[in-house]
Amino acid sequence: MPAIGSADPWYGRSRSVRVFNRNRGLRQVAAIASISLLAGCSMFSDGDPAEGGPIVVGTTSAPSTLDPAASWDGSWELFRNVYQTLLSYPTGTTTPQPDAAENCAFTDGANRVYRCELREGLTFSDGGTLDAQAVKHSIDRILAINAPGGPAGLLGSLDRVQALGDREVVFHLKTADATFPFVLATPAMSVVDPDDYPADKLREDGGVTGSGPYVLDSYDEGARAELVRNDSYKGFADRRNDAVTIRYFQDSGAMVKALRDQDIDVTYRGLAADDIVALQSRDADESLQLVEGAGADISYLVFNPKDEWAGRPAVRRAVAQVVDRPRIAHTIYKDTVDPLYSMVPKGLTGHTTGFFDNFGDPDQDKARSILSEDGIDGPVPLTLWYTTDRYGSETAVLFQELKRQLEASGLFKITLKSRPWNTYVEGYQKGEYPVFGRGWFPDFPDADNYIAPFVGEQNALGTPYPAPKITGELLPRSRRESDRAQVESDFEEAQQILVKDARLLPLWQGKQYVAASVEISGAERALDPSTIMMVWELSRKTSW
């Protein structure tokens, strides 16, 4: 297998067995196309990076922590810009390429020994040396701390890390894992300064010492982050600005108002469907532009097998037979999402339309037959749970529509309940909910990451799902194969099992939207394959 280098991209993706036990929600794959609402804006040219002051970016995704060892969530948005990883995603690439590393490669034929050589002369923003020992320290502490909700689960295939000299790092894996480079490219694997980040506990002073493109100059939790250019940075990022301010908003409406009022220049996560439609309309503000791209975030229902009713396959299949995804996408989300009939979204190798192939269009008569064959007569009582503050303002309306659809069939009696995210997570991990809603943003763009986290005795849902054929045969076999086109049949078979069991019911696949002032350039190239914004791509336009 070739080394990962600037002229020699690595194309293999698979995954070894990992234990998933986490709560997170982040990441999408983007194929971005700019939709300008002002004709001719492409005639602008990029201006001087310092002109016009800091670019102000708005988002509803505030960090939960500043320490990478504690984060498997939206904090990655900030981490990508202030920390550095061995591998990352230069603009236009969909496979990991060197950043803090000069080159990386598997050194054995079994994909169990992975070696990286660091760039020369790397330093942290405070002048400290970034060497192989710092990399080992950064990875080891993730496992040692094993923070609740943290990223230790990503390293399930890792056995040990070796630091050989100043610049060589070797990762020894327990099992074949050809997608280990993708793990190293996640912001969770950010390299931190051993002098500031303890080996056995999280950093507590609220500071950041990284080696990324920017330095965190100031931080007001939940309000704003001030980023300034890191003059000691050595990596692939070609910064088109000198400073970026990130403002954190509670909701889409306030964020869009700030954009219209020119208090911010860009929004990159959290736009509500109504706001997107308004920006798309013919009467939209011509001082704004909208960038639309394919996304890979998904929404789905989870059925608890220990519940009296949700635990019965016939009930789950009847629900699958009734739910009207196109109506949800059109009426609730104003076509800013697409109906989804597979846990693996469109755009990834292994995507299928299994739920449509098996159940077709919504049909209450077929659903009634499914229940009757299992001896179930009369409305089935089900309680559906959702979180009030995680997946957007449309979530409550989505569940009201699910209740309406299911009860309109005459086959179900639905009770809706909800909680804020912090207590919602505790509830489903304890098995309290018969049926509950979740969203998923992948760690990296591979079908494995839409199947492996949800199966096994320990998984991301807190609901054991043994699926021995998937966990014992299909996933291990696929993870030994670097050419992902060669494992499509394994993922298709795995998804057929998911359809038959109907333990997970996919609802919709998101799209990615970025709204910006027409004075801003680079929004169409600023999202990496997991749709984390690389703010260094943003700049101001200076002339027509």
XYZ file of C-alpha atoms in Angstrom:
544
model
C 0.000 0.000 0.000
C 1.429 3.439 -0.897
C 2.320 5.972 1.723
C -0.002 8.867 2.340
C 1.779 11.795 0.755
C 0.922 14.973 -1.040
C 1.430 13.334 -4.424
C 0.300 9.866 -3.510
C -3.214 9.779 -1.997
C -4.360 6.767 -0.034
C -7.607 5.275 -1.254
C -8.248 2.394 1.126
C -11.100 2.491 3.621
C -12.284 -0.262 5.936
C -12.478 -0.762 9.655
C -11.563 -3.123 12.419
C -13.799 -4.076 15.333
C -14.377 -1.180 17.697
C -16.434 -0.814 20.833
C -18.866 2.059 20.462
C -20.239 3.667 23.571
C -20.908 7.282 22.952
C -23.269 10.174 22.447
C -22.463 12.428 19.616
C -23.880 14.087 16.634
C -21.760 15.506 14.029
C -20.310 15.018 10.572
C -21.569 14.868 6.920
C -19.990 14.244 3.491
C -20.310 17.262 1.218
C -20.131 17.618 -2.521
C -20.492 21.376 -2.570
C -21.939 23.479 -5.366
C -22.393 27.218 -4.949
C -25.817 28.701 -5.626
C -25.376 32.469 -5.801
C -28.372 34.692 -5.233
C -26.569 37.594 -6.880
C -25.723 37.227 -10.561
C -22.082 37.750 -11.377
C -20.646 37.352 -7.893
C -18.047 34.946 -9.291
C -16.371 37.996 -10.863
C -15.091 39.064 -7.459
C -11.456 38.360 -6.667
C -9.999 37.373 -3.340
C -8.783 40.343 -1.372
C -5.962 41.003 1.037
C -6.351 38.665 4.031
C -6.246 41.502 6.531
C -8.665 43.817 4.743
C -12.016 44.390 6.418
C -11.113 42.926 9.809
C -11.916 39.419 11.091
C -14.438 37.367 9.145
C -17.345 36.632 11.487
C -18.893 33.161 11.251
C -22.140 32.181 12.959
C -23.122 28.684 14.057
C -25.492 26.966 16.458
C -22.850 24.319 17.236
C -20.988 25.547 20.314
C -18.131 23.483 21.770
C -18.869 21.383 24.823
C -15.178 21.324 25.758
C -11.812 22.666 24.609
C -9.935 19.439 25.350
C -9.877 16.933 22.442
C -9.730 13.987 24.858
C -13.252 14.829 26.046
C -14.990 15.515 22.757
C -16.914 13.367 20.313
C -19.316 16.118 19.281
C -19.658 19.579 17.747
C -16.488 20.751 19.476
C -14.695 19.281 16.459
C -15.780 22.369 14.491
C -13.424 24.538 16.540
C -10.717 21.911 16.945
C -10.139 21.579 13.187
C -9.004 25.199 13.075
C -6.893 25.543 16.238
C -5.385 22.076 16.636
C -3.524 19.892 14.148
C -3.855 16.200 13.351
C -1.343 13.903 11.682
C -3.689 13.622 8.711
C -6.512 15.815 7.479
C -8.423 16.763 4.318
C -6.925 19.419 2.033
C -9.487 21.133 -0.158
C -10.855 18.814 -2.812
C -9.763 15.550 -1.196
C -11.974 12.862 0.296
C -9.220 10.675 1.735
C -6.806 11.677 4.509
C -3.613 13.476 3.520
C -0.614 14.588 5.621
C -0.860 17.639 7.852
C 1.368 17.422 10.910
C 2.787 14.300 9.271
C 5.061 14.446 6.251
C 4.045 10.946 5.201
C 2.171 7.958 6.616
C 1.664 4.353 5.502
C 0.879 0.832 6.625
C 4.181 -1.025 6.797
C 2.792 -4.563 6.787
C 0.521 -6.496 4.476
C -2.077 -7.105 7.195
C -2.926 -3.423 7.844
C -1.953 -3.705 11.492
C 1.175 -1.514 11.699
C 0.807 2.119 10.696
C 3.791 4.493 10.604
C 3.906 8.294 10.350
C 6.896 10.578 9.965
C 6.369 14.123 11.245
C 7.266 17.316 9.425
C 10.524 18.900 10.531
C 10.526 21.778 12.985
C 6.941 21.510 14.248
C 6.094 23.625 17.291
C 3.025 24.429 19.337
C 1.640 27.930 19.356
C 3.454 28.682 22.631
C 6.821 27.633 21.160
C 6.903 24.137 22.660
C 8.257 21.298 20.534
C 5.791 19.055 18.713
C 7.546 15.733 18.351
C 6.756 12.021 18.300
C 6.459 11.921 22.081
C 3.812 14.651 21.945
C 1.806 12.610 19.441
C 2.061 9.491 21.600
C 1.051 11.498 24.668
C -1.985 12.940 22.843
C -3.300 9.543 21.745
C -2.465 7.681 24.957
C -4.285 10.195 27.149
C -7.534 9.715 25.207
C -7.578 6.064 26.256
C -6.242 6.718 29.763
C -8.856 9.378 30.554
C -11.696 7.559 28.753
C -13.959 10.566 29.285
C -17.751 9.953 29.257
C -18.941 10.917 25.793
C -15.314 11.182 24.718
C -13.568 9.710 21.662
C -11.896 6.647 23.218
C -14.303 4.413 21.288
C -12.682 5.505 18.043
C -9.463 3.818 19.142
C -10.899 0.366 19.758
C -8.506 -1.212 17.261
C -5.389 0.437 18.744
C -3.031 -1.728 20.783
C -0.163 0.681 21.486
C 1.708 3.724 20.189
C 5.491 3.884 19.773
C 7.560 7.063 19.522
C 10.821 6.288 17.725
C 13.158 9.239 17.866
C 11.824 12.754 17.409
C 9.804 12.336 14.227
C 8.650 8.723 13.867
C 5.385 7.409 15.344
C 4.229 3.801 14.940
C 0.698 2.606 15.705
C 0.301 -1.113 16.444
C -3.267 -2.333 15.930
C -5.030 -5.304 17.484
C -6.783 -6.245 14.248
C -6.672 -5.219 10.602
C -8.057 -1.710 10.249
C -7.487 -0.105 6.869
C -9.512 2.931 7.930
C -7.246 3.800 10.838
C -5.966 6.795 8.805
C -9.521 8.154 8.810
C -9.578 7.902 12.597
C -6.303 9.811 12.839
C -7.825 12.524 10.636
C -10.708 13.196 13.042
C -10.273 16.302 15.230
C -10.522 14.001 18.265
C -6.943 12.952 17.484
C -5.608 16.531 17.726
C -2.002 16.784 18.901
C -1.664 18.638 22.215
C 1.287 19.916 24.248
C 2.245 17.437 27.031
C 3.254 20.372 29.234
C -0.296 21.713 29.264
C -2.459 18.575 28.924
C -2.095 16.019 31.745
C -1.712 12.364 30.844
C -4.469 11.162 33.154
C -6.989 13.998 33.389
C -8.532 16.752 31.304
C -7.059 20.225 31.082
C -8.947 22.448 33.496
C -7.750 26.024 32.882
C -9.840 26.620 29.758
C -6.813 27.216 27.555
C -5.804 25.804 24.180
C -2.264 24.986 23.114
C -2.296 23.613 19.601
C -0.358 23.799 16.348
C -3.227 24.441 13.940
C -3.693 27.250 11.422
C -5.069 29.580 14.109
C -4.497 30.432 17.757
C -7.501 30.777 20.046
C -6.916 34.387 21.102
C -9.965 34.627 23.373
C -12.976 32.498 24.213
C -16.322 33.332 25.796
C -18.092 30.015 26.379
C -21.333 29.734 24.448
C -20.846 33.196 22.939
C -17.750 33.569 20.782
C -14.256 32.375 19.871
C -11.623 34.784 18.512
C -9.098 33.132 16.184
C -5.913 34.758 14.896
C -3.317 33.437 12.463
C -0.763 31.053 13.991
C 2.576 32.246 12.608
C 4.334 29.020 13.615
C 1.897 26.727 11.767
C 3.372 24.195 9.349
C 0.760 22.267 7.385
C -1.303 22.221 4.193
C -3.735 25.043 5.033
C -3.401 28.074 2.773
C -4.950 30.752 4.961
C -6.878 33.390 3.035
C -7.536 35.555 6.080
C -5.686 36.644 9.185
C -8.459 36.352 11.744
C -11.878 34.762 12.220
C -14.477 35.341 14.922
C -16.941 32.512 15.550
C -20.214 33.517 17.187
C -22.456 30.914 18.800
C -26.238 31.235 18.513
C -29.093 29.438 20.237
C -31.323 29.252 17.169
C -31.404 29.731 13.418
C -33.677 32.776 13.461
C -31.323 34.900 15.551
C -28.358 33.759 13.456
C -30.007 34.646 10.132
C -31.084 38.029 11.506
C -27.456 38.719 12.428
C -26.459 37.767 8.875
C -29.053 40.090 7.341
C -27.992 42.874 9.715
C -24.358 42.345 8.631
C -23.311 41.498 12.181
C -21.885 38.214 10.856
C -20.524 37.274 7.419
C -21.200 33.531 7.199
C -23.427 30.869 8.767
C -22.275 27.274 8.568
C -24.420 25.050 10.770
C -27.927 25.182 12.197
C -30.023 26.832 9.478
C -33.704 25.917 9.880
C -35.792 24.818 6.903
C -37.898 28.003 6.864
C -34.777 30.154 6.842
C -33.266 28.140 3.998
C -36.445 28.469 1.946
C -36.485 32.219 2.573
C -32.887 32.503 1.385
C -33.754 30.504 -1.726
C -36.801 32.570 -2.677
C -36.927 35.059 -5.533
C -37.447 37.830 -3.026
C -34.327 36.860 -1.111
C -31.866 39.531 -0.037
C -29.496 40.030 -2.976
C -26.657 40.869 -0.601
C -26.591 37.219 0.466
C -25.563 33.996 -1.225
C -26.467 30.408 -0.423
C -24.180 27.415 -0.863
C -25.938 24.056 -1.079
C -24.321 20.635 -1.027
C -25.102 16.988 -0.492
C -25.006 15.954 3.145
C -24.623 12.662 4.947
C -26.360 13.385 8.237
C -29.301 11.096 8.806
C -32.360 10.936 11.073
C -33.801 7.633 12.250
C -35.940 5.872 14.860
C -34.608 3.279 17.313
C -36.809 0.484 18.687
C -36.064 -0.946 22.122
C -36.150 -4.774 21.891
C -36.950 -5.050 25.612
C -40.197 -3.112 25.299
C -43.422 -5.128 25.280
C -44.535 -3.764 21.909
C -41.459 -2.244 20.250
C -39.677 -5.533 20.903
C -41.993 -7.377 18.499
C -40.685 -7.471 14.889
C -44.216 -7.314 13.468
C -44.846 -4.003 15.234
C -41.612 -2.531 13.937
C -42.318 -3.696 10.382
C -45.832 -2.302 10.545
C -44.441 1.088 11.547
C -41.999 0.853 8.619
C -44.938 0.086 6.339
C -46.912 3.162 7.456
C -44.314 5.949 7.717
C -44.474 8.384 4.790
C -40.954 9.738 4.300
C -41.641 11.926 1.232
C -44.400 13.727 3.133
C -42.033 14.334 6.058
C -39.320 15.691 3.758
C -41.751 17.960 1.917
C -44.110 19.230 4.589
C -41.842 19.375 7.630
C -38.451 20.106 6.103
C -39.577 21.987 2.947
C -37.485 19.625 0.793
C -34.266 20.645 2.525
C -33.817 16.926 3.305
C -34.351 13.805 1.188
C -36.310 10.655 2.105
C -33.972 7.882 3.253
C -34.568 4.151 2.830
C -31.207 2.889 4.049
C -29.013 3.501 7.080
C -26.193 4.220 4.614
C -26.968 7.512 2.852
C -26.821 8.291 -0.829
C -23.357 9.144 -2.094
C -21.537 6.374 -0.240
C -20.556 2.962 -1.553
C -23.003 0.470 -0.098
C -26.097 2.682 -0.177
C -29.289 0.767 -0.935
C -33.029 1.424 -0.921
C -33.757 -1.620 1.217
C -36.704 -0.222 3.173
C -38.453 0.892 0.000
C -37.669 -2.397 -1.750
C -39.193 -4.374 1.133
C -42.087 -2.115 2.119
C -42.753 0.123 -0.880
C -45.058 3.113 -0.523
C -46.977 3.635 2.740
C -49.845 1.123 2.906
C -51.997 0.694 6.014
C -53.643 -2.474 4.658
C -50.258 -4.167 4.334
C -49.361 -2.944 7.808
C -52.593 -4.399 9.189
C -51.763 -7.759 7.576
C -48.284 -7.716 9.145
C -49.819 -7.237 12.596
C -52.604 -9.765 12.026
C -50.134 -12.462 11.023
C -48.541 -12.008 14.434
C -51.903 -12.168 16.200
C -52.041 -8.455 16.973
C -55.472 -6.809 16.775
C -56.461 -3.317 17.811
C -54.289 -0.223 18.122
C -50.751 -0.867 19.348
C -49.728 1.546 22.147
C -46.286 3.072 21.544
C -44.460 5.939 23.246
C -42.118 7.909 20.978
C -39.401 10.008 22.573
C -37.419 12.889 21.074
C -34.943 15.478 22.304
C -35.951 19.132 22.468
C -32.603 20.814 21.815
C -30.371 18.694 19.596
C -31.525 18.204 16.021
C -33.198 21.482 15.137
C -36.495 23.229 15.690
C -38.307 20.889 13.264
C -37.808 17.842 15.520
C -40.964 18.348 17.586
C -43.000 18.899 14.412
C -41.479 15.758 12.887
C -42.689 13.650 15.815
C -46.120 15.213 15.717
C -46.298 14.201 12.061
C -45.159 10.645 12.886
C -47.912 10.466 15.515
C -50.470 11.724 12.985
C -49.410 9.223 10.320
C -49.350 6.220 12.643
C -52.673 7.022 14.315
C -54.334 7.799 10.972
C -53.708 4.183 9.992
C -55.937 3.068 12.877
C -53.229 0.616 13.929
C -51.389 2.589 16.610
C -52.023 4.764 19.644
C -49.052 7.100 20.030
C -47.844 9.024 23.076
C -45.127 11.657 22.538
C -42.590 12.549 25.209
C -39.432 14.659 25.146
C -36.443 15.755 27.192
C -33.432 18.073 26.794
C -30.398 16.305 25.363
C -28.413 15.959 28.582
C -31.188 13.951 30.279
C -32.449 12.405 27.029
C -29.160 10.565 26.571
C -29.309 9.149 30.080
C -32.798 7.848 29.414
C -32.103 5.884 26.253
C -28.847 4.520 27.637
C -30.857 3.099 30.527
C -33.373 1.553 28.126
C -36.244 3.768 29.292
C -37.689 4.552 25.856
C -39.771 2.134 23.736
C -39.036 4.127 20.553
C -36.760 7.137 20.282
C -35.340 9.469 17.659
C -31.674 9.949 16.902
C -29.538 11.716 14.357
C -26.151 10.653 13.077
C -23.265 12.651 11.657
C -20.485 10.286 10.569
C -16.947 10.350 11.883
C -15.702 9.724 8.362
C -17.260 8.987 4.954
C -17.578 5.213 4.814
C -20.592 2.885 4.983
C -18.964 1.123 7.931
C -19.569 4.216 10.051
C -23.331 3.950 9.501
C -23.552 0.306 10.532
C -20.823 -0.583 13.040
C -21.786 2.066 15.641
C -25.323 0.673 15.958
C -24.731 -3.066 16.276
C -23.092 -5.240 18.932
C -23.650 -5.591 22.652
C -22.099 -2.155 23.239
C -23.031 0.470 20.715
C -23.730 4.161 20.281
C -27.397 3.721 21.167
C -27.079 2.013 24.534
C -29.423 -0.662 23.180
C -27.719 -4.043 22.604
C -28.122 -5.320 19.062
C -26.080 -8.549 18.648
C -26.513 -9.012 14.825
C -23.885 -11.809 14.793
C -23.767 -12.081 11.002
C -22.879 -8.397 10.740
C -20.483 -8.156 13.675
C -18.867 -11.562 13.283
C -18.528 -11.874 9.525
C -19.530 -8.974 7.284
C -17.830 -6.085 9.069
C -14.564 -7.912 9.886
C -14.293 -9.087 6.284
C -14.942 -5.620 4.888
C -12.366 -4.056 7.205
C -9.590 -6.145 5.706
C -10.256 -4.674 2.265
C -8.657 -1.377 1.305
C -10.561 -1.011 -1.962
C -14.010 0.008 -0.720
C -15.648 -0.740 -4.053
C -14.891 -4.401 -3.352
C -16.980 -4.523 -0.159
C -20.241 -3.190 -1.535
C -21.880 -6.616 -1.393
C -20.984 -6.996 2.305
C -22.671 -3.702 3.163
C -25.696 -4.544 1.039
C -26.094 -7.843 2.879
C -25.669 -6.108 6.238
C -28.391 -3.653 5.353
C -30.768 -6.412 4.342
C -30.366 -7.779 7.853
C -31.142 -4.317 9.252
C -34.258 -4.104 7.082
C -35.466 -7.544 8.159
C -34.932 -6.788 11.844
C -36.324 -3.231 11.534
C -34.601 -2.297 14.785
C -33.537 0.977 13.141
C -35.843 2.935 10.832
C -34.149 5.572 8.621
C -36.262 8.669 7.953
C -34.294 11.316 6.068
C -30.896 12.379 4.795
C -29.854 15.986 5.191
C -28.389 18.509 2.812
C -25.680 21.002 3.657
C -26.318 24.748 3.498
C -24.037 27.703 4.095
C -25.362 31.264 3.870
C -22.944 34.147 3.433
C -22.606 37.744 2.408
C -21.818 38.120 -1.292
C -18.660 39.894 -0.138
C -17.323 36.557 1.135
C -15.413 34.163 -1.100
C -14.530 30.526 -0.430
C -17.718 29.212 1.180
C -18.066 26.606 -1.572
C -14.654 25.096 -0.774
C -14.574 25.599 2.981
C -16.174 22.299 4.061
C -14.143 19.125 4.436
C -15.651 15.683 3.646
C -17.219 15.578 7.090
C -18.517 19.138 6.537
C -16.422 20.710 9.229
C -15.671 24.260 8.132
C -12.066 25.065 7.322
C -12.336 28.771 8.069
C -8.974 29.489 6.472
C -10.665 29.193 3.050
C -12.842 32.274 3.674
C -11.866 35.707 2.399
C -13.389 39.032 1.455
C -13.952 40.036 -2.169
C -12.515 43.395 -3.112
C -13.580 44.192 -6.672
C -16.192 43.421 -9.310
